[in-house]
PDB file of C-alpha atoms in Angstrom:
ATOM      1  CA  ARG A1490      30.115 -21.739 -21.210  1.00  0.00           C
ATOM      2  CA  GLN A1491      30.151 -18.001 -21.372  1.00  0.00           C
ATOM      3  CA  TYR A1492      28.448 -16.234 -18.478  1.00  0.00           C
ATOM      4  CA  VAL A1493      27.453 -12.664 -19.106  1.00  0.00           C
ATOM      5  CA  GLY A1494      26.344 -10.052 -16.594  1.00  0.00           C
ATOM      6  CA  ARG A1495      25.050  -6.696 -17.701  1.00  0.00           C
ATOM      7  CA  SER A1496      27.815  -6.549 -20.288  1.00  0.00           C
ATOM      8  CA  PRO A1497      30.070  -9.212 -21.801  1.00  0.00           C
ATOM      9  CA  GLN A1498      33.380  -9.794 -20.049  1.00  0.00           C
ATOM     10  CA  ASP A1499      36.527  -8.436 -21.615  1.00  0.00           C
ATOM     11  CA  LYS A1500      38.629 -11.165 -23.280  1.00  0.00           C
ATOM     12  CA  ALA A1501      41.717 -10.053 -21.309  1.00  0.00           C
ATOM     13  CA  LEU A1502      39.827 -10.555 -18.042  1.00  0.00           C
ATOM     14  CA  LEU A1503      38.532 -13.975 -19.134  1.00  0.00           C
ATOM     15  CA  ASN A1504      42.078 -14.968 -20.064  1.00  0.00           C
ATOM     16  CA  ARG A1505      43.109 -14.655 -16.392  1.00  0.00           C
ATOM     17  CA  PHE A1506      41.083 -17.685 -15.358  1.00  0.00           C
ATOM     18  CA  CYS A1507      41.423 -21.377 -15.983  1.00  0.00           C
ATOM     19  CA  TYR A1508      38.325 -23.457 -16.543  1.00  0.00           C
ATOM     20  CA  LEU A1509      37.658 -26.862 -15.055  1.00  0.00           C
ATOM     21  CA  HIS A1510      35.019 -29.290 -16.195  1.00  0.00           C
ATOM     22  CA  TRP A1511      32.903 -29.976 -13.123  1.00  0.00           C
ATOM     23  CA  PRO A1512      30.175 -32.545 -13.751  1.00  0.00           C
ATOM     24  CA  TRP A1513      26.752 -32.257 -12.168  1.00  0.00           C
ATOM     25  CA  ASP A1514      26.313 -34.226  -8.953  1.00  0.00           C
ATOM     26  CA  LYS A1515      23.130 -36.183  -9.642  1.00  0.00           C
ATOM     27  CA  GLU A1516      23.072 -37.731  -6.186  1.00  0.00           C
ATOM     28  CA  LEU A1517      23.093 -34.289  -4.553  1.00  0.00           C
ATOM     29  CA  GLU A1518      20.439 -33.070  -6.992  1.00  0.00           C
ATOM     30  CA  LYS A1519      18.304 -36.107  -6.183  1.00  0.00           C
ATOM     31  CA  ARG A1520      18.595 -35.522  -2.427  1.00  0.00           C
ATOM     32  CA  LEU A1521      17.745 -31.842  -2.664  1.00  0.00           C
ATOM     33  CA  ALA A1522      14.872 -32.524  -5.078  1.00  0.00           C
ATOM     34  CA  THR A1523      13.439 -35.107  -2.672  1.00  0.00           C
ATOM     35  CA  ILE A1524      13.556 -32.606   0.193  1.00  0.00           C
ATOM     36  CA  GLU A1525      11.774 -29.992  -1.933  1.00  0.00           C
ATOM     37  CA  TRP A1526       9.253 -32.546  -3.175  1.00  0.00           C
ATOM     38  CA  LEU A1527       8.288 -33.560   0.365  1.00  0.00           C
ATOM     39  CA  LYS A1528       8.170 -29.951   1.525  1.00  0.00           C
ATOM     40  CA  TYR A1529       5.828 -28.770  -1.232  1.00  0.00           C
ATOM     41  CA  LYS A1530       3.710 -31.874  -1.896  1.00  0.00           C
ATOM     42  CA  LYS A1531       0.144 -30.965  -0.874  1.00  0.00           C
ATOM     43  CA  ASP A1532      -1.102 -34.437  -0.067  1.00  0.00           C
ATOM     44  CA  GLY A1533       1.983 -35.206   2.020  1.00  0.00           C
ATOM     45  CA  LYS A1534       2.523 -38.472   0.129  1.00  0.00           C
ATOM     46  CA  GLU A1535       5.868 -39.215  -1.364  1.00  0.00           C
ATOM     47  CA  ASN A1536       5.367 -40.398  -4.919  1.00  0.00           C
ATOM     48  CA  ASP A1537       8.790 -41.762  -5.771  1.00  0.00           C
ATOM     49  CA  ASN A1538       7.799 -42.627  -9.319  1.00  0.00           C
ATOM     50  CA  GLU A1539       6.600 -39.123 -10.217  1.00  0.00           C
ATOM     51  CA  LEU A1540       9.727 -37.522  -8.759  1.00  0.00           C
ATOM     52  CA  LYS A1541      11.992 -40.126 -10.405  1.00  0.00           C
ATOM     53  CA  LEU A1542      10.357 -39.466 -13.798  1.00  0.00           C
ATOM     54  CA  GLU A1543      10.953 -35.726 -13.400  1.00  0.00           C
ATOM     55  CA  LEU A1544      14.604 -36.228 -12.423  1.00  0.00           C
ATOM     56  CA  ASP A1545      15.209 -38.567 -15.371  1.00  0.00           C
ATOM     57  CA  SER A1546      13.430 -36.178 -17.719  1.00  0.00           C
ATOM     58  CA  PHE A1547      15.402 -33.169 -16.478  1.00  0.00           C
ATOM     59  CA  TRP A1548      18.732 -34.981 -16.744  1.00  0.00           C
ATOM     60  CA  SER A1549      17.905 -36.165 -20.282  1.00  0.00           C
ATOM     61  CA  LEU A1550      17.011 -32.622 -21.316  1.00  0.00           C
ATOM     62  CA  ARG A1551      20.273 -31.339 -19.836  1.00  0.00           C
ATOM     63  CA  GLU A1552      22.250 -34.029 -21.660  1.00  0.00           C
ATOM     64  CA  ALA A1553      20.471 -33.201 -24.924  1.00  0.00           C
ATOM     65  CA  ILE A1554      21.283 -29.497 -24.540  1.00  0.00           C
ATOM     66  CA  GLU A1555      24.953 -30.325 -23.992  1.00  0.00           C
ATOM     67  CA  GLU A1556      25.102 -32.787 -26.909  1.00  0.00           C
ATOM     68  CA  LEU A1557      23.436 -30.327 -29.255  1.00  0.00           C
ATOM     69  CA  SER A1558      25.816 -27.559 -28.089  1.00  0.00           C
ATOM     70  CA  ILE A1559      22.923 -25.219 -27.354  1.00  0.00           C
ATOM     71  CA  ASP A1560      23.874 -22.170 -25.322  1.00  0.00           C
ATOM     72  CA  HIS A1561      21.396 -22.710 -22.505  1.00  0.00           C
ATOM     73  CA  ILE A1562      21.980 -23.596 -18.869  1.00  0.00           C
ATOM     74  CA  LEU A1563      19.945 -26.098 -16.878  1.00  0.00           C
ATOM     75  CA  SER A1564      21.158 -25.670 -13.347  1.00  0.00           C
ATOM     76  CA  MET A1565      20.188 -27.242 -10.062  1.00  0.00           C
ATOM     77  CA  ARG A1566      18.077 -24.133  -9.454  1.00  0.00           C
ATOM     78  CA  ASN A1567      15.988 -25.006 -12.531  1.00  0.00           C
ATOM     79  CA  LEU A1568      15.572 -28.571 -11.314  1.00  0.00           C
ATOM     80  CA  LEU A1569      14.362 -27.430  -7.904  1.00  0.00           C
ATOM     81  CA  GLN A1570      11.959 -24.963  -9.534  1.00  0.00           C
ATOM     82  CA  CYS A1571      10.480 -27.810 -11.595  1.00  0.00           C
ATOM     83  CA  VAL A1572      10.162 -30.069  -8.566  1.00  0.00           C
ATOM     84  CA  ARG A1573       8.469 -27.389  -6.443  1.00  0.00           C
ATOM     85  CA  LEU A1574       5.954 -26.500  -9.145  1.00  0.00           C
ATOM     86  CA  LEU A1575       5.128 -30.141  -9.888  1.00  0.00           C
ATOM     87  CA  ALA A1576       4.801 -30.947  -6.184  1.00  0.00           C
ATOM     88  CA  ILE A1577       2.350 -28.081  -5.660  1.00  0.00           C
ATOM     89  CA  GLY A1578       0.303 -29.599  -8.455  1.00  0.00           C
ATOM     90  CA  ASN A1579      -1.354 -26.563 -10.049  1.00  0.00           C
ATOM     91  CA  LEU A1580       0.550 -26.879 -13.339  1.00  0.00           C
ATOM     92  CA  ASN A1581       1.083 -29.837 -15.617  1.00  0.00           C
ATOM     93  CA  LYS A1582       4.576 -30.976 -16.610  1.00  0.00           C
ATOM     94  CA  ASN A1583       4.524 -29.152 -19.970  1.00  0.00           C
ATOM     95  CA  GLU A1584       3.617 -25.838 -18.329  1.00  0.00           C
ATOM     96  CA  VAL A1585       6.303 -26.321 -15.695  1.00  0.00           C
ATOM     97  CA  HIS A1586       8.970 -27.085 -18.286  1.00  0.00           C
ATOM     98  CA  ARG A1587       7.930 -24.145 -20.472  1.00  0.00           C
ATOM     99  CA  SER A1588       8.298 -21.749 -17.543  1.00  0.00           C
ATOM    100  CA  THR A1589      11.531 -23.167 -16.097  1.00  0.00           C
ATOM    101  CA  ILE A1590      13.521 -25.120 -18.676  1.00  0.00           C
ATOM    102  CA  PHE A1591      12.487 -23.609 -22.004  1.00  0.00           C
ATOM    103  CA  ARG A1592      11.908 -19.998 -20.859  1.00  0.00           C
ATOM    104  CA  GLY A1593      13.135 -17.525 -23.444  1.00  0.00           C
ATOM    105  CA  MET A1594      13.845 -20.250 -25.981  1.00  0.00           C
ATOM    106  CA  ASP A1595      12.405 -20.404 -29.482  1.00  0.00           C
ATOM    107  CA  LYS A1596      10.049 -23.269 -30.275  1.00  0.00           C
ATOM    108  CA  ASP A1597      12.308 -24.961 -32.875  1.00  0.00           C
ATOM    109  CA  THR A1598      15.204 -25.187 -30.425  1.00  0.00           C
ATOM    110  CA  ALA A1599      12.929 -26.564 -27.705  1.00  0.00           C
ATOM    111  CA  VAL A1600      11.598 -29.211 -30.104  1.00  0.00           C
ATOM    112  CA  LYS A1601      15.169 -30.264 -31.048  1.00  0.00           C
ATOM    113  CA  ILE A1602      16.052 -30.652 -27.376  1.00  0.00           C
ATOM    114  CA  ILE A1603      12.927 -32.659 -26.579  1.00  0.00           C
ATOM    115  CA  GLN A1604      13.454 -34.962 -29.578  1.00  0.00           C
ATOM    116  CA  ARG A1605      17.094 -35.616 -28.638  1.00  0.00           C
ATOM    117  CA  ALA A1606      16.158 -36.217 -24.995  1.00  0.00           C
ATOM    118  CA  LYS A1607      13.574 -38.798 -26.111  1.00  0.00           C
ATOM    119  CA  GLN A1608      16.199 -40.540 -28.241  1.00  0.00           C
ATOM    120  CA  LEU A1609      18.526 -40.665 -25.242  1.00  0.00           C
ATOM    121  CA  ASP A1610      15.738 -42.067 -23.047  1.00  0.00           C
ATOM    122  CA  ASN A1611      14.886 -44.730 -25.632  1.00  0.00           C
ATOM    123  CA  ALA A1612      18.545 -45.737 -25.960  1.00  0.00           C
ATOM    124  CA  ARG A1613      18.876 -46.020 -22.174  1.00  0.00           C
ATOM    125  CA  GLN A1614      15.656 -48.057 -21.971  1.00  0.00           C
ATOM    126  CA  SER A1615      16.871 -50.421 -24.694  1.00  0.00           C
ATOM    127  CA  THR A1616      20.149 -50.884 -22.837  1.00  0.00           C
ATOM    128  CA  LEU A1617      18.321 -51.613 -19.570  1.00  0.00           C
ATOM    129  CA  GLU A1618      16.044 -54.120 -21.302  1.00  0.00           C
ATOM    130  CA  ALA A1619      19.019 -55.801 -22.991  1.00  0.00           C
ATOM    131  CA  ASP A1620      20.880 -55.973 -19.668  1.00  0.00           C
ATOM    132  CA  ALA A1621      17.830 -57.476 -17.960  1.00  0.00           C
ATOM    133  CA  TYR A1622      17.400 -60.009 -20.791  1.00  0.00           C
ATOM    134  CA  THR A1623      21.060 -61.000 -20.562  1.00  0.00           C
ATOM    135  CA  GLU A1624      20.809 -61.367 -16.791  1.00  0.00           C
ATOM    136  CA  VAL A1625      17.680 -63.555 -17.034  1.00  0.00           C
ATOM    137  CA  ASN A1626      19.353 -65.775 -19.659  1.00  0.00           C
ATOM    138  CA  THR A1627      22.492 -66.077 -17.573  1.00  0.00           C
ATOM    139  CA  VAL A1628      20.481 -67.148 -14.541  1.00  0.00           C
ATOM    140  CA  LYS A1629      18.510 -69.629 -16.694  1.00  0.00           C
ATOM    141  CA  GLN A1630      21.730 -71.056 -18.147  1.00  0.00           C
ATOM    142  CA  LEU A1631      23.198 -71.451 -14.671  1.00  0.00           C
ATOM    143  CA  LYS A1632      20.067 -73.261 -13.476  1.00  0.00           C
ATOM    144  CA  ASP A1633      20.057 -75.525 -16.548  1.00  0.00           C
ATOM    145  CA  ALA A1634      23.779 -76.262 -16.370  1.00  0.00           C
ATOM    146  CA  GLN A1635      24.809 -79.777 -15.443  1.00  0.00           C
ATOM    147  CA  PRO A1636      26.691 -80.081 -12.153  1.00  0.00           C
ATOM    148  CA  PHE A1637      30.372 -80.986 -12.428  1.00  0.00           C
TER     149      PHE A1637
END
């Protein structure tokens, strides 16, 4: 990724640094999001499902952006902004995502990201369903098996 301040960095300066791939820590993001969710939730009730759906959605969108090589950053800050706004409850999910995730992005790019994220979600869901089916069949086969 290329980070730019008020002016692009000189190539000679950038050449002085080495770059390490540092994956996102989803467990840390989940913990911090839960804290923010509980802090901002008006009714004081923890709705694990709503928060889990937002985390999964955010992570799918981030993965789609990376796969599509789109020059856009979805940081932990963006995740916490989404969680706070959804917890407060004055905006729906589309409005929250437009103002935090897709801000400054053209509509066609946003649509590409959303479509790819949905494909990723569907693939994950199919894998989970297949794993569950396999597990159920394995248990059934073990129950039906003749003792030695």
